[in-house]
Tab-separated table of C-alpha atoms in Angstrom:
chain	number	residue	atom	x	y	z
A	1	UNK	CA	-6.051	-0.154	-112.641
A	2	UNK	CA	-5.778	-0.645	-116.457
A	3	UNK	CA	-2.775	-2.640	-116.008
A	4	UNK	CA	-4.373	-5.052	-113.295
A	5	UNK	CA	-6.596	-5.645	-116.006
A	6	UNK	CA	-4.501	-6.844	-118.610
A	7	UNK	CA	-3.135	-9.269	-116.135
A	8	UNK	CA	-6.331	-10.793	-114.802
A	9	UNK	CA	-6.402	-12.748	-118.191
A	10	UNK	CA	-2.931	-13.969	-118.126
A	11	UNK	CA	-3.611	-15.311	-114.230
A	12	UNK	CA	-6.353	-16.711	-114.670
A	13	UNK	CA	-4.905	-19.119	-118.242
A	14	UNK	CA	-1.901	-19.730	-115.962
A	15	UNK	CA	-3.589	-21.036	-113.280
A	16	UNK	CA	-5.968	-23.075	-115.805
A	17	UNK	CA	-2.438	-24.281	-117.003
A	18	UNK	CA	-1.170	-25.152	-114.095
A	19	UNK	CA	-4.259	-27.274	-112.816
A	20	UNK	CA	-3.908	-29.509	-116.560
A	21	UNK	CA	0.005	-29.895	-115.619
A	22	UNK	CA	-0.793	-31.522	-112.155
A	23	UNK	CA	-4.007	-33.600	-113.464
A	24	UNK	CA	-1.343	-34.589	-116.374
A	25	UNK	CA	1.869	-35.471	-114.347
A	26	UNK	CA	-0.108	-37.245	-111.481
A	27	UNK	CA	-2.062	-39.285	-114.646
A	28	UNK	CA	1.544	-39.924	-116.098
A	29	UNK	CA	2.256	-41.630	-112.268
A	30	UNK	CA	-0.603	-43.744	-111.829
A	31	UNK	CA	-0.096	-44.932	-115.402
A	32	UNK	CA	3.082	-46.152	-115.186
A	33	UNK	CA	2.644	-47.263	-111.515
A	34	UNK	CA	-0.237	-49.762	-112.617
A	35	UNK	CA	2.200	-50.165	-116.048
A	36	UNK	CA	4.993	-51.699	-113.695
A	37	UNK	CA	2.853	-54.025	-111.849
A	38	UNK	CA	1.727	-56.773	-112.623
A	39	UNK	CA	-2.645	-57.271	-113.220
A	40	UNK	CA	-3.383	-59.532	-110.009
A	41	UNK	CA	-5.400	-62.822	-110.963
A	42	UNK	CA	-8.579	-63.609	-108.806
A	43	UNK	CA	-7.246	-66.625	-108.578
A	44	UNK	CA	-8.381	-69.571	-106.246
A	45	UNK	CA	-9.697	-67.395	-103.443
A	46	UNK	CA	-9.041	-70.618	-100.487
A	47	UNK	CA	-5.456	-71.810	-101.694
A	48	UNK	CA	-4.084	-68.470	-103.744
A	49	UNK	CA	-0.651	-70.423	-104.363
A	50	UNK	CA	1.397	-73.579	-103.479
A	51	UNK	CA	4.811	-73.456	-102.522
A	52	UNK	CA	7.158	-76.546	-102.241
A	53	UNK	CA	10.403	-77.405	-99.865
A	54	UNK	CA	12.286	-80.386	-99.611
A	55	UNK	CA	13.749	-83.072	-102.056
A	56	UNK	CA	13.153	-85.151	-105.187
A	57	UNK	CA	9.566	-86.450	-104.377
A	58	UNK	CA	8.616	-82.259	-104.496
A	59	UNK	CA	11.839	-80.818	-106.853
A	60	UNK	CA	10.516	-79.686	-110.152
A	61	UNK	CA	13.805	-78.745	-111.679
A	62	UNK	CA	15.635	-76.600	-109.094
A	63	UNK	CA	19.037	-79.023	-109.720
A	64	UNK	CA	19.000	-77.946	-113.245
A	65	UNK	CA	22.102	-76.323	-113.231
A	66	UNK	CA	23.913	-77.444	-110.312
A	67	UNK	CA	26.914	-78.772	-110.153
A	68	UNK	CA	25.669	-82.208	-108.744
A	69	UNK	CA	25.004	-85.832	-109.823
A	70	UNK	CA	21.138	-85.512	-108.443
A	71	UNK	CA	19.007	-84.130	-111.559
A	72	UNK	CA	17.205	-85.239	-114.435
A	73	UNK	CA	17.009	-82.715	-116.926
A	74	UNK	CA	17.609	-84.953	-120.194
A	75	UNK	CA	15.402	-88.161	-121.430
A	76	UNK	CA	14.075	-90.023	-120.746
A	77	UNK	CA	12.933	-88.227	-117.954
A	78	UNK	CA	9.603	-86.359	-118.640
A	79	UNK	CA	8.329	-88.659	-121.442
A	80	UNK	CA	4.920	-88.431	-120.756
A	81	UNK	CA	5.505	-84.545	-119.554
A	82	UNK	CA	3.374	-82.289	-121.345
A	83	UNK	CA	5.422	-81.567	-124.534
A	84	UNK	CA	7.605	-84.799	-123.687
A	85	UNK	CA	10.066	-81.682	-122.161
A	86	UNK	CA	12.324	-83.225	-119.382
A	87	UNK	CA	12.402	-81.062	-116.784
A	88	UNK	CA	14.675	-81.569	-114.329
A	89	UNK	CA	11.668	-84.108	-112.384
A	90	UNK	CA	12.456	-87.110	-111.189
A	91	UNK	CA	9.644	-89.217	-112.989
A	92	UNK	CA	7.731	-89.996	-116.365
A	93	UNK	CA	5.853	-87.231	-115.759
A	94	UNK	CA	4.276	-85.160	-113.211
A	95	UNK	CA	5.069	-84.841	-109.053
A	96	UNK	CA	2.890	-84.753	-106.297
A	97	UNK	CA	3.613	-81.235	-106.321
A	98	UNK	CA	1.549	-80.284	-109.818
A	99	UNK	CA	-0.880	-82.984	-109.103
A	100	UNK	CA	-1.824	-82.015	-105.471
A	101	UNK	CA	-1.470	-77.641	-107.064
A	102	UNK	CA	-4.279	-79.543	-109.726
A	103	UNK	CA	-6.622	-80.466	-107.157
A	104	UNK	CA	-6.607	-77.664	-105.153
A	105	UNK	CA	-7.169	-76.135	-108.230
A	106	UNK	CA	-4.270	-73.507	-107.976
A	107	UNK	CA	-2.245	-74.432	-110.860
A	108	UNK	CA	-1.162	-77.169	-114.142
A	109	UNK	CA	1.966	-77.486	-113.180
A	110	UNK	CA	4.678	-75.252	-110.239
A	111	UNK	CA	7.700	-74.362	-111.556
A	112	UNK	CA	11.577	-74.385	-110.180
A	113	UNK	CA	11.955	-71.243	-108.353
A	114	UNK	CA	15.905	-71.819	-109.943
A	115	UNK	CA	14.214	-72.167	-113.490
A	116	UNK	CA	15.874	-69.380	-115.807
A	117	UNK	CA	12.348	-68.790	-117.566
A	118	UNK	CA	10.661	-68.194	-114.567
A	119	UNK	CA	8.016	-65.321	-115.096
A	120	UNK	CA	7.097	-62.789	-112.344
A	121	UNK	CA	3.531	-63.535	-112.684
A	122	UNK	CA	4.145	-67.229	-111.747
A	123	UNK	CA	5.576	-66.125	-108.407
A	124	UNK	CA	2.270	-65.348	-107.827
A	125	UNK	CA	0.462	-68.732	-107.673
A	126	UNK	CA	3.481	-70.505	-106.157
A	127	UNK	CA	6.997	-72.044	-107.112
A	128	UNK	CA	8.902	-75.132	-105.951
A	129	UNK	CA	12.007	-74.551	-104.069
A	130	UNK	CA	12.940	-78.384	-103.570
A	131	UNK	CA	15.966	-79.584	-104.428
A	132	UNK	CA	16.612	-83.121	-105.097
A	133	UNK	CA	19.213	-85.179	-103.070
A	134	UNK	CA	18.389	-82.597	-99.850
A	135	UNK	CA	17.555	-83.389	-96.514
A	136	UNK	CA	16.713	-81.911	-92.816
A	137	UNK	CA	20.878	-82.680	-92.037
A	138	UNK	CA	23.134	-80.552	-93.641
A	139	UNK	CA	25.322	-82.533	-94.493
A	140	UNK	CA	23.120	-84.652	-96.783
A	141	UNK	CA	22.911	-81.777	-99.191
A	142	UNK	CA	26.217	-80.853	-98.774
A	143	UNK	CA	27.285	-84.715	-99.577
A	144	UNK	CA	25.000	-84.824	-103.024
A	145	UNK	CA	25.685	-80.403	-103.662
A	146	UNK	CA	22.340	-79.243	-103.878
A	147	UNK	CA	20.042	-76.859	-101.697
A	148	UNK	CA	20.417	-77.632	-98.530
A	149	UNK	CA	16.765	-76.659	-96.350
A	150	UNK	CA	18.272	-73.084	-95.303
A	151	UNK	CA	19.561	-72.376	-98.707
A	152	UNK	CA	15.476	-73.339	-99.278
A	153	UNK	CA	14.847	-70.674	-96.484
A	154	UNK	CA	16.406	-68.493	-98.048
A	155	UNK	CA	15.211	-68.480	-101.437
A	156	UNK	CA	12.292	-68.167	-100.137
A	157	UNK	CA	12.566	-65.260	-98.287
A	158	UNK	CA	14.002	-63.265	-101.349
A	159	UNK	CA	10.519	-65.174	-103.045
A	160	UNK	CA	8.418	-62.853	-100.737
A	161	UNK	CA	10.362	-59.207	-101.936
A	162	UNK	CA	9.789	-60.176	-105.190
A	163	UNK	CA	6.221	-61.145	-104.358
A	164	UNK	CA	5.677	-57.557	-101.979
A	165	UNK	CA	7.233	-55.965	-106.126
A	166	UNK	CA	4.718	-57.762	-107.877
A	167	UNK	CA	1.420	-57.497	-105.422
A	168	UNK	CA	2.129	-54.722	-103.078
A	169	UNK	CA	2.823	-55.312	-99.242
A	170	UNK	CA	-1.168	-56.588	-98.639
A	171	UNK	CA	-1.778	-58.790	-101.040
A	172	UNK	CA	1.846	-60.346	-100.770
A	173	UNK	CA	1.174	-60.990	-97.117
A	174	UNK	CA	-2.265	-62.915	-98.400
A	175	UNK	CA	-0.865	-65.137	-100.807
A	176	UNK	CA	1.877	-66.079	-97.686
A	177	UNK	CA	-0.847	-66.370	-95.076
A	178	UNK	CA	-3.354	-68.439	-97.103
A	179	UNK	CA	-1.033	-70.700	-99.475
A	180	UNK	CA	-0.479	-74.355	-99.335
A	181	UNK	CA	3.428	-75.421	-98.047
A	182	UNK	CA	4.470	-79.007	-98.813
A	183	UNK	CA	7.369	-80.133	-97.140
A	184	UNK	CA	8.830	-83.214	-98.231
A	185	UNK	CA	12.618	-84.175	-95.856
A	186	UNK	CA	13.773	-87.475	-94.383
A	187	UNK	CA	14.366	-89.816	-97.189
A	188	UNK	CA	17.581	-88.475	-97.868
A	189	UNK	CA	18.707	-88.201	-94.755
A	190	UNK	CA	18.363	-91.783	-93.260
A	191	UNK	CA	18.573	-93.962	-96.636
A	192	UNK	CA	21.642	-91.709	-97.619
A	193	UNK	CA	23.270	-89.904	-94.507
A	194	UNK	CA	22.067	-92.553	-92.002
A	195	UNK	CA	22.689	-95.970	-93.142
A	196	UNK	CA	25.053	-94.935	-96.299
A	197	UNK	CA	27.762	-92.359	-94.252
A	198	UNK	CA	29.215	-95.632	-92.561
A	199	UNK	CA	31.127	-92.664	-89.863
A	200	UNK	CA	27.460	-91.604	-89.275
A	201	UNK	CA	25.971	-94.884	-87.522
A	202	UNK	CA	28.369	-94.883	-84.967
A	203	UNK	CA	27.767	-91.646	-83.706
A	204	UNK	CA	23.838	-92.005	-83.513
A	205	UNK	CA	21.889	-94.842	-82.692
A	206	UNK	CA	19.036	-94.729	-85.105
A	207	UNK	CA	16.685	-93.406	-81.988
A	208	UNK	CA	19.077	-90.708	-81.136
A	209	UNK	CA	19.041	-89.703	-85.497
A	210	UNK	CA	15.567	-89.623	-86.108
A	211	UNK	CA	14.883	-87.240	-83.096
A	212	UNK	CA	17.993	-85.092	-84.397
A	213	UNK	CA	15.819	-84.830	-87.400
A	214	UNK	CA	12.480	-83.985	-85.346
A	215	UNK	CA	14.434	-80.780	-83.590
A	216	UNK	CA	15.834	-79.550	-87.461
A	217	UNK	CA	11.893	-80.278	-88.779
A	218	UNK	CA	10.546	-77.887	-85.837
A	219	UNK	CA	12.671	-75.552	-86.498
A	220	UNK	CA	12.081	-75.461	-89.790
A	221	UNK	CA	8.366	-75.025	-89.713
A	222	UNK	CA	8.943	-72.358	-87.018
A	223	UNK	CA	11.908	-70.269	-88.870
A	224	UNK	CA	8.817	-70.406	-91.651
A	225	UNK	CA	6.148	-69.411	-89.075
A	226	UNK	CA	8.094	-66.438	-88.829
A	227	UNK	CA	7.433	-65.020	-91.818
A	228	UNK	CA	3.592	-65.690	-92.048
A	229	UNK	CA	2.839	-69.122	-93.114
A	230	UNK	CA	0.385	-70.553	-91.535
A	231	UNK	CA	-0.513	-73.997	-93.879
A	232	UNK	CA	1.548	-77.026	-93.748
A	233	UNK	CA	1.801	-79.988	-95.556
A	234	UNK	CA	4.554	-82.462	-94.252
A	235	UNK	CA	5.362	-84.911	-95.928
A	236	UNK	CA	6.062	-88.538	-94.251
A	237	UNK	CA	8.772	-90.268	-95.780
A	238	UNK	CA	8.280	-93.253	-98.459
A	239	UNK	CA	8.590	-96.729	-97.705
A	240	UNK	CA	12.552	-97.028	-98.307
A	241	UNK	CA	13.335	-100.015	-97.944
A	242	UNK	CA	10.910	-101.133	-100.947
A	243	UNK	CA	12.592	-98.946	-103.217
A	244	UNK	CA	13.658	-100.879	-106.137
A	245	UNK	CA	17.288	-99.881	-105.770
A	246	UNK	CA	17.494	-100.532	-101.899
A	247	UNK	CA	16.382	-104.279	-102.825
A	248	UNK	CA	18.882	-104.358	-104.853
A	249	UNK	CA	21.951	-102.897	-102.772
A	250	UNK	CA	20.416	-104.616	-99.256
A	251	UNK	CA	17.888	-107.354	-100.307
A	252	UNK	CA	19.774	-110.064	-101.269
A	253	UNK	CA	19.808	-112.555	-104.195
A	254	UNK	CA	15.574	-112.436	-104.357
A	255	UNK	CA	15.942	-108.490	-103.784
A	256	UNK	CA	14.022	-108.256	-100.466
A	257	UNK	CA	12.266	-105.064	-99.014
A	258	UNK	CA	15.003	-104.402	-96.427
A	259	UNK	CA	13.318	-104.222	-92.523
A	260	UNK	CA	16.409	-102.184	-91.268
A	261	UNK	CA	15.196	-98.878	-93.644
A	262	UNK	CA	11.753	-99.057	-93.460
A	263	UNK	CA	11.988	-99.784	-89.699
A	264	UNK	CA	13.867	-96.567	-89.749
A	265	UNK	CA	11.758	-94.452	-91.781
A	266	UNK	CA	8.389	-95.660	-89.487
A	267	UNK	CA	10.084	-94.478	-86.356
A	268	UNK	CA	10.490	-91.185	-87.848
A	269	UNK	CA	6.945	-90.816	-89.388
A	270	UNK	CA	5.878	-91.563	-85.585
A	271	UNK	CA	7.798	-88.668	-83.999
A	272	UNK	CA	6.776	-86.743	-86.951
A	273	UNK	CA	3.562	-86.947	-86.229
A	274	UNK	CA	3.300	-86.745	-82.604
A	275	UNK	CA	5.933	-83.337	-83.343
A	276	UNK	CA	3.373	-81.601	-85.665
A	277	UNK	CA	0.927	-82.065	-83.154
A	278	UNK	CA	2.565	-80.119	-80.814
A	279	UNK	CA	3.789	-77.351	-82.929
A	280	UNK	CA	0.101	-76.724	-83.879
A	281	UNK	CA	-0.262	-76.374	-79.511
A	282	UNK	CA	1.854	-73.757	-79.694
A	283	UNK	CA	1.821	-71.571	-82.856
A	284	UNK	CA	-0.448	-69.492	-83.073
A	285	UNK	CA	-3.315	-69.638	-86.208
A	286	UNK	CA	-0.712	-72.421	-87.336
A	287	UNK	CA	-2.328	-74.838	-89.382
A	288	UNK	CA	0.246	-77.984	-90.302
A	289	UNK	CA	-1.177	-81.035	-91.226
A	290	UNK	CA	0.892	-84.856	-91.236
A	291	UNK	CA	0.463	-86.534	-94.984
A	292	UNK	CA	1.147	-90.601	-94.740
A	293	UNK	CA	3.293	-91.313	-98.212
A	294	UNK	CA	4.612	-94.484	-96.495
A	295	UNK	CA	1.352	-96.010	-96.239
A	296	UNK	CA	-0.337	-95.589	-100.038
A	297	UNK	CA	3.231	-96.380	-101.445
A	298	UNK	CA	3.606	-99.616	-99.458
A	299	UNK	CA	-0.251	-100.549	-100.325
A	300	UNK	CA	0.568	-100.317	-104.185
A	301	UNK	CA	3.566	-102.167	-104.165
A	302	UNK	CA	2.178	-105.519	-101.761
A	303	UNK	CA	-1.165	-105.373	-103.595
A	304	UNK	CA	-0.282	-104.403	-106.817
A	305	UNK	CA	-2.930	-105.713	-108.112
A	306	UNK	CA	-6.010	-103.375	-107.327
A	307	UNK	CA	-4.634	-100.543	-109.087
A	308	UNK	CA	-3.499	-102.904	-112.013
A	309	UNK	CA	0.429	-102.249	-112.016
A	310	UNK	CA	1.939	-105.185	-113.365
A	311	UNK	CA	5.707	-103.981	-111.831
A	312	UNK	CA	6.211	-103.488	-108.433
A	313	UNK	CA	9.794	-104.335	-107.359
A	314	UNK	CA	11.596	-102.844	-110.788
A	315	UNK	CA	11.668	-99.158	-111.820
A	316	UNK	CA	10.123	-98.210	-116.292
A	317	UNK	CA	14.170	-96.646	-117.318
A	318	UNK	CA	16.567	-99.884	-117.505
A	319	UNK	CA	16.568	-102.675	-115.667
A	320	UNK	CA	14.851	-100.600	-112.887
A	321	UNK	CA	17.019	-102.452	-110.594
A	322	UNK	CA	19.914	-99.263	-109.832
A	323	UNK	CA	19.130	-96.409	-112.759
A	324	UNK	CA	18.792	-93.481	-111.142
A	325	UNK	CA	19.654	-89.604	-112.390
A	326	UNK	CA	22.863	-89.924	-114.483
A	327	UNK	CA	22.313	-93.955	-115.022
A	328	UNK	CA	18.574	-93.306	-116.804
A	329	UNK	CA	19.298	-91.964	-119.833
A	330	UNK	CA	17.796	-92.031	-123.242
A	331	UNK	CA	20.552	-94.132	-124.342
A	332	UNK	CA	20.226	-96.433	-121.479
A	333	UNK	CA	18.697	-99.799	-122.891
A	334	UNK	CA	16.339	-101.804	-121.481
A	335	UNK	CA	13.949	-99.064	-120.619
A	336	UNK	CA	10.361	-100.152	-120.727
A	337	UNK	CA	7.444	-98.829	-123.389
A	338	UNK	CA	4.725	-97.670	-120.625
A	339	UNK	CA	5.938	-96.525	-117.725
A	340	UNK	CA	1.831	-96.764	-115.929
A	341	UNK	CA	2.265	-99.999	-115.653
A	342	UNK	CA	5.190	-99.678	-113.037
A	343	UNK	CA	4.792	-98.723	-109.835
A	344	UNK	CA	8.713	-97.009	-109.893
A	345	UNK	CA	9.881	-94.750	-112.392
A	346	UNK	CA	13.530	-95.490	-112.051
A	347	UNK	CA	14.648	-97.296	-109.202
A	348	UNK	CA	13.954	-94.902	-106.471
A	349	UNK	CA	10.802	-92.246	-107.542
A	350	UNK	CA	6.913	-93.349	-108.426
A	351	UNK	CA	6.104	-92.568	-111.963
A	352	UNK	CA	3.284	-90.100	-112.366
A	353	UNK	CA	0.543	-93.040	-112.447
A	354	UNK	CA	1.713	-93.791	-108.919
A	355	UNK	CA	1.634	-90.206	-108.053
A	356	UNK	CA	-1.794	-89.396	-108.749
A	357	UNK	CA	-2.846	-91.995	-106.618
A	358	UNK	CA	-0.661	-91.291	-103.907
A	359	UNK	CA	-2.403	-87.544	-104.282
A	360	UNK	CA	-5.172	-87.997	-104.433
A	361	UNK	CA	-6.167	-88.602	-100.612
A	362	UNK	CA	-4.209	-86.469	-99.893
A	363	UNK	CA	-6.362	-83.741	-102.265
A	364	UNK	CA	-8.964	-84.864	-100.223
A	365	UNK	CA	-7.321	-83.799	-96.578
A	366	UNK	CA	-5.674	-81.049	-97.386
A	367	UNK	CA	-8.886	-79.795	-98.299
A	368	UNK	CA	-11.474	-80.619	-95.171
A	369	UNK	CA	-8.044	-79.627	-93.365
A	370	UNK	CA	-7.340	-75.697	-94.963
A	371	UNK	CA	-10.625	-74.766	-95.889
């Protein structure tokens, strides 16, 4: 009896200490778990993120460290970007990727997935997987040593796993399903792989080649759908025949637009519009939108006075007739001092001002279609 009375206070104290230990251990685990995760911003409830695939129309710098000529991470590229920084965007400033993200209230600029300075928190509101020089045809990316559409898809799968680690399974699933996805592909397939690769023309008519391009597009979108993607905006090709470099190459002494390339682009765009309607009809919960960028850019080229552009057939960099990528550097003579007066920045890509004009109706369309 006396022994039991002597031991009772100890047993009570031990139980209290054990309980305190368990509580402290539990709190440490919770705190450690919270510290390991990034605080999820409220963000945009309607459009939590913007993600881009495709080519240089959307690429914000994924080619910077590639052994390829299809890059532009040097001046004067980026001369009108924040901090006058050449980021790898084929433009004097911002691309459609950035401007659309701003218009949807998501973020100011969309970073490249392969940017070595990319932060984990950037993944929450979207990144860009597009690679300049890429296309629907696997041969297109292979020729220019850039990231193919399949490679971009693989990067996206990796991104999803990273997103789960940061945000948790449910939050990541919500971001993936409600984000806006941009796809721009087909420009390089037509302008480079088909018309500038002599071996391709005997193998396929432009009719059959554009049909193959549609098959590649549909497959890619369906693959994205299996990963939870639902809202996809697919950009048409731009008016390839009226690009300054194409005018120089194919437009004769007066540098006219090439009807052959414009007709090929329009043929693909027509098929693309129809195929996306078909995809919407059988992919569950899919909301796939066709975005016409051919017409607004073509209108700017043919009616520059409406928006006070002074130059429509040359780029701002150098002579503007052939300078592109490594031919457009800070040492290139005759580069203009005011890119906003030019529809094109280099011999292929629109200036930031042109991008902003083109993006305005796109943002309205996406808000209406995806809200």
